[in-house]
XYZ file of C-alpha atoms in Angstrom:
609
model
C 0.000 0.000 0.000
C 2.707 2.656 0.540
C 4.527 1.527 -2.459
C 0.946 2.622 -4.260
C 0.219 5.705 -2.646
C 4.446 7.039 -3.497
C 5.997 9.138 -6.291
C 9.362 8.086 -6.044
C 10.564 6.505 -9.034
C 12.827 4.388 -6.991
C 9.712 2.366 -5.430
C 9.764 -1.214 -5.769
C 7.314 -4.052 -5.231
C 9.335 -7.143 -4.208
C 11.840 -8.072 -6.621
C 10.321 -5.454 -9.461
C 13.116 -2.741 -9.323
C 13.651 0.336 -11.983
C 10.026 0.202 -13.178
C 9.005 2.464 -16.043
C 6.691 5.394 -15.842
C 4.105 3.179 -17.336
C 5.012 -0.197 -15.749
C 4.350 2.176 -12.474
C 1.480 2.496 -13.269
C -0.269 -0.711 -14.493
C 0.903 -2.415 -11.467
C -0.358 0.357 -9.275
C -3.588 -0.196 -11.151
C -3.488 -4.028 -10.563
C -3.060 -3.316 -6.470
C -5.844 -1.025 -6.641
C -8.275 -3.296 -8.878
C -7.895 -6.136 -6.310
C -8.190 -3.841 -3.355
C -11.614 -2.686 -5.015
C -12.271 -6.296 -5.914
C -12.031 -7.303 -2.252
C -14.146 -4.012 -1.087
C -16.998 -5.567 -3.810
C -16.429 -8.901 -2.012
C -16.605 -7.718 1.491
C -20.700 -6.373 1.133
C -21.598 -10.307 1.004
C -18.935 -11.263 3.070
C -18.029 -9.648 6.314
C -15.064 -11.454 7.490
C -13.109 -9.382 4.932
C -14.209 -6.063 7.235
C -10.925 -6.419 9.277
C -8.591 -6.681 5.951
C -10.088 -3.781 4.366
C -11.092 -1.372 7.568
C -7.297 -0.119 8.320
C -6.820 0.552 4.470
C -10.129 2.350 3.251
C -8.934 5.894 4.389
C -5.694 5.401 1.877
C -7.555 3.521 -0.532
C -10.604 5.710 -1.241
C -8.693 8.542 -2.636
C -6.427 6.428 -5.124
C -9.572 4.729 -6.413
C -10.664 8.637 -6.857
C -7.792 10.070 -8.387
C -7.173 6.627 -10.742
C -10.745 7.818 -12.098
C -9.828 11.028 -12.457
C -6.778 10.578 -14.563
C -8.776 8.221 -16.498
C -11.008 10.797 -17.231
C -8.256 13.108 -17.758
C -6.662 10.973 -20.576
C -10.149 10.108 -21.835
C -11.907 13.657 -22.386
C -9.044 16.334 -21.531
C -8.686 18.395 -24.869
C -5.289 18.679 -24.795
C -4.749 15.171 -25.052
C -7.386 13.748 -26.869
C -6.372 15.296 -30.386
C -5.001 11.754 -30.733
C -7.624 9.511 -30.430
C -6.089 7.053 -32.780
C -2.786 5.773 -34.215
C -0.031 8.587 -34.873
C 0.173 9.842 -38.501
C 3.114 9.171 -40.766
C 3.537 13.427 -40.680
C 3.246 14.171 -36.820
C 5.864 14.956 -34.641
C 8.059 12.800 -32.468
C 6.419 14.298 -29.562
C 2.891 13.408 -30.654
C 3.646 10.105 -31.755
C 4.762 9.302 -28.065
C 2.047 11.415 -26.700
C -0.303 9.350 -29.335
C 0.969 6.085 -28.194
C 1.336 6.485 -24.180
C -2.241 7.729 -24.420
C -3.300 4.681 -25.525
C -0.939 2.285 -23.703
C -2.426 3.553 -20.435
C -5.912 4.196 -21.226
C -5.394 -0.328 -21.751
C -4.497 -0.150 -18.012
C -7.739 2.192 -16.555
C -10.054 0.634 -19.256
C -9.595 -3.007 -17.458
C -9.934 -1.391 -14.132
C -12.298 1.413 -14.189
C -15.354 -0.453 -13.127
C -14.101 -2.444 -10.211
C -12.817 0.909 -8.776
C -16.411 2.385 -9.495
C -18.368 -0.374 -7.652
C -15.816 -0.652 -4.904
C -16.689 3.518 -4.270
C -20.953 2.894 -4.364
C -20.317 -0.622 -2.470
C -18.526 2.233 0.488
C -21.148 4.818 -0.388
C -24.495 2.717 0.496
C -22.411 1.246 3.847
C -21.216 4.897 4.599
C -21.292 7.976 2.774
C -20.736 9.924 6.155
C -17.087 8.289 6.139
C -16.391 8.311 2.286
C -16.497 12.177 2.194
C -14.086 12.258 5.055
C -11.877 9.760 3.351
C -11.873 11.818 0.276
C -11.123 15.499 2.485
C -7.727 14.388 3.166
C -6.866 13.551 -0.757
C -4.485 16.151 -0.982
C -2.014 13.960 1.179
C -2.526 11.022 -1.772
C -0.131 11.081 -4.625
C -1.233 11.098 -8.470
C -1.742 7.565 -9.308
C 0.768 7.521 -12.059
C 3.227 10.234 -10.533
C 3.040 12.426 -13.551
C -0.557 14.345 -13.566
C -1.984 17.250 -11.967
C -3.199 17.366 -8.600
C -6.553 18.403 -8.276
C -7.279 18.648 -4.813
C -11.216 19.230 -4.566
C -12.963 19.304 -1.491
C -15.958 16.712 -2.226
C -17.924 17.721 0.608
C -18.468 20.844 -0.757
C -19.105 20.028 -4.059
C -20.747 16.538 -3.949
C -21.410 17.469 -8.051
C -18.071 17.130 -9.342
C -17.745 13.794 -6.893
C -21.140 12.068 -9.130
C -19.966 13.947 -12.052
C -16.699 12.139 -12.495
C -18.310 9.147 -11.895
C -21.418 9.582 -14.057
C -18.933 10.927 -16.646
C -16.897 7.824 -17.069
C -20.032 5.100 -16.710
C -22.172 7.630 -19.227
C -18.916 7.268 -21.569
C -18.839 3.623 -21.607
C -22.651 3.107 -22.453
C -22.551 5.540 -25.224
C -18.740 4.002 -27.033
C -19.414 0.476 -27.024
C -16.290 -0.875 -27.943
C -17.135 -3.685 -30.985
C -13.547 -5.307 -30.420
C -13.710 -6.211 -26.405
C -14.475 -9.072 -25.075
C -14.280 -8.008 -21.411
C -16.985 -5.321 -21.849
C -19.800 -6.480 -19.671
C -22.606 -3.920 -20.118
C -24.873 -5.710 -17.249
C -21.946 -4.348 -14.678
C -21.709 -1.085 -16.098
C -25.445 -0.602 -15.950
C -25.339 -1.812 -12.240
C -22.138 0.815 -11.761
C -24.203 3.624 -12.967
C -27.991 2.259 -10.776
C -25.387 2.559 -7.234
C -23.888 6.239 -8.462
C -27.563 7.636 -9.351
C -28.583 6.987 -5.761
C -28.997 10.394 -3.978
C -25.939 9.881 -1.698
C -23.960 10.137 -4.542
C -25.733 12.067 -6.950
C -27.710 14.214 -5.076
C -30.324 16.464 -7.624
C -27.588 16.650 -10.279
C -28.953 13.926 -12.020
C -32.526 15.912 -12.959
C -29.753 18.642 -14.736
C -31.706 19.317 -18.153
C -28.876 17.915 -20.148
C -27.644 15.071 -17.980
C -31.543 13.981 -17.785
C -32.064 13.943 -21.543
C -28.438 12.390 -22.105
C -29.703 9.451 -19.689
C -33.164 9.108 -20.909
C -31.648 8.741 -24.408
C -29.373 6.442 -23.432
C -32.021 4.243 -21.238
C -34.568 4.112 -24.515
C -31.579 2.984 -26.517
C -30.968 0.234 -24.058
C -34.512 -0.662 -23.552
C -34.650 -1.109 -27.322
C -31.457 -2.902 -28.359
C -30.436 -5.569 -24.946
C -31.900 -8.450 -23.279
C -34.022 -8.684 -20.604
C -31.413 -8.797 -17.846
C -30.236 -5.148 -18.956
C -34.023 -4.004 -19.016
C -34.491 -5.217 -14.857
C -31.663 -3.210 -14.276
C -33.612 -0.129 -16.290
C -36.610 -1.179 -14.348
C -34.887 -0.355 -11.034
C -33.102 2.701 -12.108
C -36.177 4.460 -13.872
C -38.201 3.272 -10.476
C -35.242 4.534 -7.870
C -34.973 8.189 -10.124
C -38.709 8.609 -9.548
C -38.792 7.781 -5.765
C -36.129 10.315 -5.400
C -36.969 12.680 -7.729
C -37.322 16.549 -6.399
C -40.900 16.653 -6.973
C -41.744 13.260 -5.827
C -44.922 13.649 -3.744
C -44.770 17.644 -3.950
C -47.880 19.169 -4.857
C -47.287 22.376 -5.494
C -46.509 21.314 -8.977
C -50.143 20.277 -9.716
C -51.195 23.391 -11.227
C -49.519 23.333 -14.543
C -47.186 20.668 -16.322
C -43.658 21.652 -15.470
C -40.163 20.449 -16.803
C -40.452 18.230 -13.396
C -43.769 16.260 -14.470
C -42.464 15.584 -17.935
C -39.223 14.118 -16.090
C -41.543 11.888 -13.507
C -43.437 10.744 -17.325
C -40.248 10.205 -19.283
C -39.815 7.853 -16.303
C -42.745 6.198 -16.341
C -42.766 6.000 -20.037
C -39.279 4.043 -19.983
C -40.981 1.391 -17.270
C -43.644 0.755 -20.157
C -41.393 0.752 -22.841
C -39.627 -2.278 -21.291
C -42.600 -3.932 -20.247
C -43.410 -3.844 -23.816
C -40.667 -5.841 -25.242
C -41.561 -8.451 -22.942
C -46.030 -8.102 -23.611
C -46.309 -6.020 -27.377
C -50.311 -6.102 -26.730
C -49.732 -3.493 -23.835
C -48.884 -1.047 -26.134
C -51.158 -2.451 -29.415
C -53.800 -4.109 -29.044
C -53.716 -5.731 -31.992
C -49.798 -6.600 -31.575
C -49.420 -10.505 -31.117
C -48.836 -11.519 -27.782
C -46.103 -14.268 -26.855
C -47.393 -17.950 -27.274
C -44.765 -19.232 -24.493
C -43.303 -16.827 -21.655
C -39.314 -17.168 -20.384
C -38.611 -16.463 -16.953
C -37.282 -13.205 -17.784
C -39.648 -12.098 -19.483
C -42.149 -12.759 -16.655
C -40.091 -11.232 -13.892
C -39.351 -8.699 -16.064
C -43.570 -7.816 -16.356
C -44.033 -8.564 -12.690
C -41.526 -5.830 -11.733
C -42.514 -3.416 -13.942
C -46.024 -3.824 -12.769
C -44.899 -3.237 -9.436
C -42.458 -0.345 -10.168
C -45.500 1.753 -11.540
C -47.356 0.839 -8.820
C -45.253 2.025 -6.607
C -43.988 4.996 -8.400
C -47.830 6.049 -8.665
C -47.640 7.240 -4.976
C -45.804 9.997 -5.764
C -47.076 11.456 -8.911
C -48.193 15.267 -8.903
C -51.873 14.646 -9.154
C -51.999 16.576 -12.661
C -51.024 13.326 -14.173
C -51.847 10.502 -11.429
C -54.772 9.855 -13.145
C -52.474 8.845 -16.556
C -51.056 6.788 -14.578
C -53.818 5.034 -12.866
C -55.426 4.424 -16.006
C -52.037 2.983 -17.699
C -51.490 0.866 -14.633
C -55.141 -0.523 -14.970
C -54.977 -1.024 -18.662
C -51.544 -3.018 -17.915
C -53.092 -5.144 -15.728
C -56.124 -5.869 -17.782
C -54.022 -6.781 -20.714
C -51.854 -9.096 -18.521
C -55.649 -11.019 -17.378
C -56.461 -11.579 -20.379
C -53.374 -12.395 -22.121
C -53.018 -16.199 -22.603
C -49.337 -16.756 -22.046
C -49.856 -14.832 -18.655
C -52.415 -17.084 -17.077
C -49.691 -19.788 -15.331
C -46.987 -17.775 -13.700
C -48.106 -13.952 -14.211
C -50.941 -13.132 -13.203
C -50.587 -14.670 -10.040
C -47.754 -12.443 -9.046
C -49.222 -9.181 -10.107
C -53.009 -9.988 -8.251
C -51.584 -9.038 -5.252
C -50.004 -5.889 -6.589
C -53.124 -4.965 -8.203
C -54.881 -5.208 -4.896
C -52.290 -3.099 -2.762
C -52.980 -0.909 -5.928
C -56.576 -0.256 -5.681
C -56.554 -0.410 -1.888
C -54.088 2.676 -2.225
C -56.307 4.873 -4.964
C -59.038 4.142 -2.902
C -58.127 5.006 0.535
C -56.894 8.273 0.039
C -60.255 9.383 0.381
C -61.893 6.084 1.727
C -65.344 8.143 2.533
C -65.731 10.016 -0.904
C -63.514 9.059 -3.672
C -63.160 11.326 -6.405
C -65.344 10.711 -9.510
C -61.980 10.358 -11.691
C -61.357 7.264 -9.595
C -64.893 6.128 -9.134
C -65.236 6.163 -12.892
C -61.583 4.263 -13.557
C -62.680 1.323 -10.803
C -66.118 1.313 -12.608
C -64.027 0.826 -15.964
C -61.991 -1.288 -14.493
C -64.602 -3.707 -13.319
C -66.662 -3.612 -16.580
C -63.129 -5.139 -18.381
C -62.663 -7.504 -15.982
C -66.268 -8.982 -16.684
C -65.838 -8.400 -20.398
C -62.945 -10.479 -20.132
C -64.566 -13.381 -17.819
C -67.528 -13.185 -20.460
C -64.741 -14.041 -23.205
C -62.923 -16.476 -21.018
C -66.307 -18.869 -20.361
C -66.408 -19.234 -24.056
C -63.432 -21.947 -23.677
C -62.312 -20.775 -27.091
C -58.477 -21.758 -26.476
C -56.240 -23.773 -23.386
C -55.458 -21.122 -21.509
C -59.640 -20.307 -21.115
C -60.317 -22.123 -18.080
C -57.448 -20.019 -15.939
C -58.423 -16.836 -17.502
C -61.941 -17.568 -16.142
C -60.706 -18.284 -12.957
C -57.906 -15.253 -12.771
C -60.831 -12.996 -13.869
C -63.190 -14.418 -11.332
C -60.571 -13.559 -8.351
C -59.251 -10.127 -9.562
C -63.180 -9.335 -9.737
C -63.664 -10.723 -6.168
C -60.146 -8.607 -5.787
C -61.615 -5.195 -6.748
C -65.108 -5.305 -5.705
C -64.247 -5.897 -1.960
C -61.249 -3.450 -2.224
C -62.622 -0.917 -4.316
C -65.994 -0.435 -2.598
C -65.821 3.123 -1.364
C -65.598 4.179 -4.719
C -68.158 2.254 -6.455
C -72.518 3.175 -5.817
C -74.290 0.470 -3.858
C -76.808 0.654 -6.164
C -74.109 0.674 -8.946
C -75.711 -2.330 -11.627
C -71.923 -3.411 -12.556
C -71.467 -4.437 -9.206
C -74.382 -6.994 -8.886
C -73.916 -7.753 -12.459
C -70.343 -9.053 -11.041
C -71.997 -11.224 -8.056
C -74.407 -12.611 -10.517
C -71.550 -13.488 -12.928
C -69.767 -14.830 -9.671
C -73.023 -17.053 -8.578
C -73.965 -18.253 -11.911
C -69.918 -20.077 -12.056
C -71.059 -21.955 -8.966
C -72.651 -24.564 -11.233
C -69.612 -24.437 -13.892
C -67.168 -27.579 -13.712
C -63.965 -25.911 -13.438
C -64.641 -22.703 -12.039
C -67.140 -23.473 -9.118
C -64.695 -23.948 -6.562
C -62.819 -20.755 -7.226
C -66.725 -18.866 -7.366
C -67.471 -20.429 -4.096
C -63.980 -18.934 -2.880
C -64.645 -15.760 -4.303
C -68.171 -15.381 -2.761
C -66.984 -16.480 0.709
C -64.440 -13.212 0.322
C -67.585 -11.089 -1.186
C -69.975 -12.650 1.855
C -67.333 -12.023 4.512
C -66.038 -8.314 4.064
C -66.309 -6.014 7.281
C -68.732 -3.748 6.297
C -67.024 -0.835 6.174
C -69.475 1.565 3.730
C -73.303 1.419 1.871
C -71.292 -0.929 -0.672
C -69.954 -3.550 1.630
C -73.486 -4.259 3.293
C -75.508 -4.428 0.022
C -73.127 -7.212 -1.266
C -73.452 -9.080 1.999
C -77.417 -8.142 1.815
C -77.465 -9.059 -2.205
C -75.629 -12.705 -1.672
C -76.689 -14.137 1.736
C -80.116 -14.969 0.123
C -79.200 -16.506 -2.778
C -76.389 -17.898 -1.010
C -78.567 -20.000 1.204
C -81.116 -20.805 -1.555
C -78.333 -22.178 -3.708
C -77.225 -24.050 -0.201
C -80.351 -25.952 -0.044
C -80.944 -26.520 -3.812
C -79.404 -29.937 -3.515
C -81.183 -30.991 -6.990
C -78.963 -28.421 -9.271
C -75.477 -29.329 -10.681
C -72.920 -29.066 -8.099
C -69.715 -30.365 -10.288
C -67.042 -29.313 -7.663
C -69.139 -30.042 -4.418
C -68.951 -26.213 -3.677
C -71.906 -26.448 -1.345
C -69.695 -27.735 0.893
C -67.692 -24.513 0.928
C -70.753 -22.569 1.315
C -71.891 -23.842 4.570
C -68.580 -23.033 6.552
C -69.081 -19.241 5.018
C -72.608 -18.942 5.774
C -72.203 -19.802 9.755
C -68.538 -17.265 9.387
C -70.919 -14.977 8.521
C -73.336 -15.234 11.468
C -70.319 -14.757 13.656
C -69.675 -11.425 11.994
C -72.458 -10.267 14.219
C -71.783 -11.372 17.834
C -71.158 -7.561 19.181
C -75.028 -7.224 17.717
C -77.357 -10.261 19.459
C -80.251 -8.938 17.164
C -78.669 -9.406 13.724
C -76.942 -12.061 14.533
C -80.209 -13.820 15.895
C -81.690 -13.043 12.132
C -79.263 -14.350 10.731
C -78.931 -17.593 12.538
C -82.746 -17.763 12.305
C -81.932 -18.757 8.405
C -78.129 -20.603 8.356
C -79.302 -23.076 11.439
C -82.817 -24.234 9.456
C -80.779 -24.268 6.341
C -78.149 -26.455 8.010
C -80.875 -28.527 9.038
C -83.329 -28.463 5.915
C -79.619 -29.758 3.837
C -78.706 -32.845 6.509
C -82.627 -34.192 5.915
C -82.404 -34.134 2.473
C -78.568 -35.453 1.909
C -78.849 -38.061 4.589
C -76.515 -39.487 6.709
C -73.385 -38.659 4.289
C -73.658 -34.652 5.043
C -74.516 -35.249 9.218
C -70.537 -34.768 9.682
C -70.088 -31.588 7.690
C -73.659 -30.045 9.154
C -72.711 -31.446 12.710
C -69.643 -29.063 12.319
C -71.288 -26.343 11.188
C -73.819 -26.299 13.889
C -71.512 -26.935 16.673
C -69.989 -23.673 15.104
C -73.062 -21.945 15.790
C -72.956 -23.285 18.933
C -69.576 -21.897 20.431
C -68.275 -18.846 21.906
C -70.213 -15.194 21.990
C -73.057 -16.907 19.792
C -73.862 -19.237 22.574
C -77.010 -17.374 23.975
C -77.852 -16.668 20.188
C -78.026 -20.025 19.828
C -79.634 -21.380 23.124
C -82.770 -18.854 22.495
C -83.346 -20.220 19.166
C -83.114 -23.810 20.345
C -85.327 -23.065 22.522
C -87.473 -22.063 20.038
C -88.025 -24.815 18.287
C -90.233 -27.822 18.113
C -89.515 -30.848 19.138
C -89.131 -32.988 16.206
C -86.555 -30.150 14.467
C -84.844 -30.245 18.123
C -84.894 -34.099 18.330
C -83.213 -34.403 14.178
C -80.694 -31.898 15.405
C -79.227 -34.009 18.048
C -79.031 -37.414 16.117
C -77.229 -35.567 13.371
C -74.438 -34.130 15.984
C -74.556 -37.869 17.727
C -74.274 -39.306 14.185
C -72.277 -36.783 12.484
C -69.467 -36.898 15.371
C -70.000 -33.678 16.794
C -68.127 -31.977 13.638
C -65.314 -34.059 14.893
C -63.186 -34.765 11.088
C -65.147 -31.700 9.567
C -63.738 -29.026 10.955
C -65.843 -28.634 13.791
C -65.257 -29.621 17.578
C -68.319 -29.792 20.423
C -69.346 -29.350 23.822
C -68.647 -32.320 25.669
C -66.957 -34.453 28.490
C -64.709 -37.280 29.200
C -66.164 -40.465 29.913
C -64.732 -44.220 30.302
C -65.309 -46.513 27.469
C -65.431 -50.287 27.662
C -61.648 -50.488 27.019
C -60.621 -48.305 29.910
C -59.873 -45.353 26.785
C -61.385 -41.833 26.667
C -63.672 -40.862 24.642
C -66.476 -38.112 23.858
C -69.868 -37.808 24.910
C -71.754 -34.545 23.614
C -74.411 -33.210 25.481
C -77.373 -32.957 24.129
C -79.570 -30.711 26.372
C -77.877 -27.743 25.085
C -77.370 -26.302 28.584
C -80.945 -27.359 29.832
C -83.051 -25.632 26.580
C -84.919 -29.310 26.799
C -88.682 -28.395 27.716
């Protein structure tokens, strides 16, 4: 290390004695590659903290001022006239300039990027102790021996720090060299996502020509490379709008500033690269993908959930752009064929903590931009289960039953912002209920409905659903003589009695509504015999447990006694729920072989007249 950080042409490393000004310098460069390489190494591995610690304070401003010199020799004017071999008519003093140019740009160009990392790797641990690393470069020697000092203060102009780093990864993106094999544009790419950070960068970034320079450069990239280079877009586009000046500021709202159209050129680079990956998101008529790679569907699953989250933070002038692109993204993934498998259950979830977000902002009154865009929203998604039910192609039967969750999705999310006497909305639990008789789909309905049935009722919305489905839910319950393919009656019981025990702060409405589930219980275990008594024992000794307990006694008692009598030989015949989910009111007792068993009681706490 002090061999490094010296002038003196007498220095020697080991047995390498009388070095030349160059040969100086590539093996300085070689120290300081594998000191950054080791830096790199040490985020993933912390052992190496104790190798590097003692060094960083020397090492930080070599790494700085090799950059700078390879800057220097890079874009300096006075020594960039020879940018290529030396003419047969130049001077002796050019041709060596000419050639020593070139013979140590060789040594930065295999270096540069290791050096680069190894400064963001410090920058995300630390910037606090970067900056004073870099205050006390003055005391660091020229890398080569030869150059200029230049002894800025970086803590008080953080700009030139980024810009000499920017300047150099910019550089490299723009003069792709056709001829080496070491250029790795992947790692560059990452180089330039840890620099943009606002540690390093700061606002310099959002500069009218830097921004355009980059934005040209991303829509280049996001045209040309593979879908590893476009994540890394993804995530730099994303990060650049989080940190953005304006992110969240509203004082922009009034009129479309330089700001917004940065936050859009953004946004527009996050679609672009979605694109590549799903053509029909931009055209409708574009032909999607028959087969999806894994990069192509991490590559829409992160995109989805970069403009998802970027959409917090939009000036409200063009949120609603957004909201509408996000919504027409999604709805083009549902009904896209090659999406059913692996897609669209990764973005379901990020379409729900998107609607949950646009709707809660004002959970009480939602504006009628976003009332009408869930509205929209939710006449798609029908139009597409409406298409889906046709079975017109393989992928039919999962678009049915993606469609038939991202409805249940929106309607119980969305419901402050849609009417309770909207007709979309009970169009959608009619859709819902009519795909409990479908082979295929009924399961997934029955789900769905339990989700619908179950919602706290937070708003108007939320109780007409529960008021529009427990009806038909118990008449379709009981129906025993219509198609049941998937058995989903079996999934409706269980939600009907969760759905009594919504109400046990309330005796009354919970009374009403056991007044139907228990009869219904009942009315289903007479006419399916002795092969339902173990699912409607269960469901009844639900009913029978916990805060509904004097629910339940005072409409016992209410009964007659032949309904009273048929309820206890289904419990004694059915188990007591015992296998079905269920569990009773009982007590130990000896059976003949000296093991414990069960015995229910069936006076229901002395209700017997």
């Amino acid at each position: 290390m002090h061999w490094v950080a010296t002038e003196s042409q007498e220095a020697a490393v080991g047995d390498l004695r009388g070095l030349s000004t160059n040969a100086q310098t590539m093996v300085r460069m070689a120290v300081l590659s594998a000191w950054a390489e080791l830096q790199v190494a040490r985020v993933d591995h912390r052992y190496l903290d104790k190798v590097l610690e003692p060094h960083v304070g020397k090492l930080l401003p070599l790494w700085m001022s090799s950059l700078q010199e390879f800057a220097r020799l890079r874009f300096e004017p006075d020594i960039s006239n020879h940018t290529g071999p030396p003419g047969p008519d130049e001077s002796l003093e050019a041709v060596y300039a000419a050639l020593n140019r070139q013979t140590l740009l060789k040594f930065y160009q295999d270096s540069w990027l290791g050096l680069v990392n190894a400064i963001a790797s410090l920058i995300e641990q630390d910037p606090q102790m970067v900056f004073d690393a870099l205050d006390g470069k003055g005391t660091a020697s020229h890398v080569n021996g030869t150059g200029p000092r230049t002894n800025i203060n970086y803590r008080d102009a953080p700009v030139a720090f980024f810009m000499v780093l920017f300047g150099i990864v910019i550089e490299a993106l723009v003069t792709r060299p056709s001829d080496d094999d070491s250029y790795d544009i992947l790692k560059i790419l990452s180089a330039l996502k840890r620099i943009l950070l606002p540690s390093v960068a700061g606002n310099a970034i959002f500069q009218d020509a830097l921004f355009s320079e980059t934005l040209e450069i991303f829509d280049r990239l996001a045209l040309t490379e593979g879908l590893a280079v476009q994540t890394v877009l993804i995530d730099i586009a994303k990060t650049l709008c989080i940190t953005h000046p304006s992110a969240g500021d509203e004082t922009t709202a009034t009129d479309l500033t330089e700001d917004v159209d940065q936050l859009f050129a953004l946004a527009r680079i996050i679609v672009l690269v979605m694109t590549n990956a799903l053509p029909n998101i931009a055209e409708a008529k574009a032909a999607p993908p028959h087969i999806l790679a894994d990069d192509a569907v991490a590559i829409i699953r992160s995109g989805f959930e970069a403009l998802v989250d970027i959409s917090t933070i939009f000036p409200s002038i063009i949120k609603t752009d957004l909201y509408a692109s996000i919504l027409h993204v999604f709805s083009t993934v549902l009904r896209t064929p090659a999406c059913q498998a692996s897609v669209v259950a990764q973005v379901l979830p990020i379409f729900r903590r998107f609607i949950m977000k646009i709707t809660s902002d004002d959970a009480h009154s939602p504006s009628p931009a976003i009332a009408l865009q869930v509205t929209t929203c939710l006449h798609q998604l029908l139009a597409i289960l409406s298409v889906a039910q046709r079975r017109e192609h393989e992928s039919s039967l999962a678009c049915a039953r993606n469609s038939l969750l991202a409805i249940s999705v929106l309607v119980s999310t969305a419901s402050s912002a849609l009417g309770a006497d909207e007709p979309l909305v009970f169009g959608a639990l009619e859709s819902t209920l009519d795909c409990l008789q479908d082979l295929g789909l009924a399961k997934v309905a029955a789900g769905c409905l339990r989700s619908l049935l179950l919602t706290s009722a937070r708003n108007a919305t939320d109780k007409a659903v529960a008021q529009y489905l427990f009806p038909r839910l118990i008449v379709f319950f009981l129906e025993t003589g219509d198609a049941d393919p998937e058995n989903s009656r079996a999934l409706i019981g269980p939600a009907l009695t969760a759905f009594v025990a919504l109400y046990t702060e309330d005796e009354e409405k919970a009374a009403a509504a056991m007044s139907l589930v228990l009869p219904a219980l009942l009315r289903r275990a007479k006419v399916g015999g002795r092969k339902v008594y173990g699912d409607t024992a269960a469901r009844i000794v639900e009913l029978a447990t916990g805060r509904l307990v004097p629910v339940f006694r005072g409409l016992v008692v209410g009964m007659d006694g032949e309904m009273k009598g048929f309820m206890e030989e289904v419990i004694r015949e059915g188990g007591g729920g015992k296998g079905a989910g269920g569990g009773g009111r009982g007590e130990e007792t000896a059976a003949g072989d000296g093991e414990p068993s069960i015995a229910l009681k069936f006076d229901f706490g002395g209700m017997k007249r």
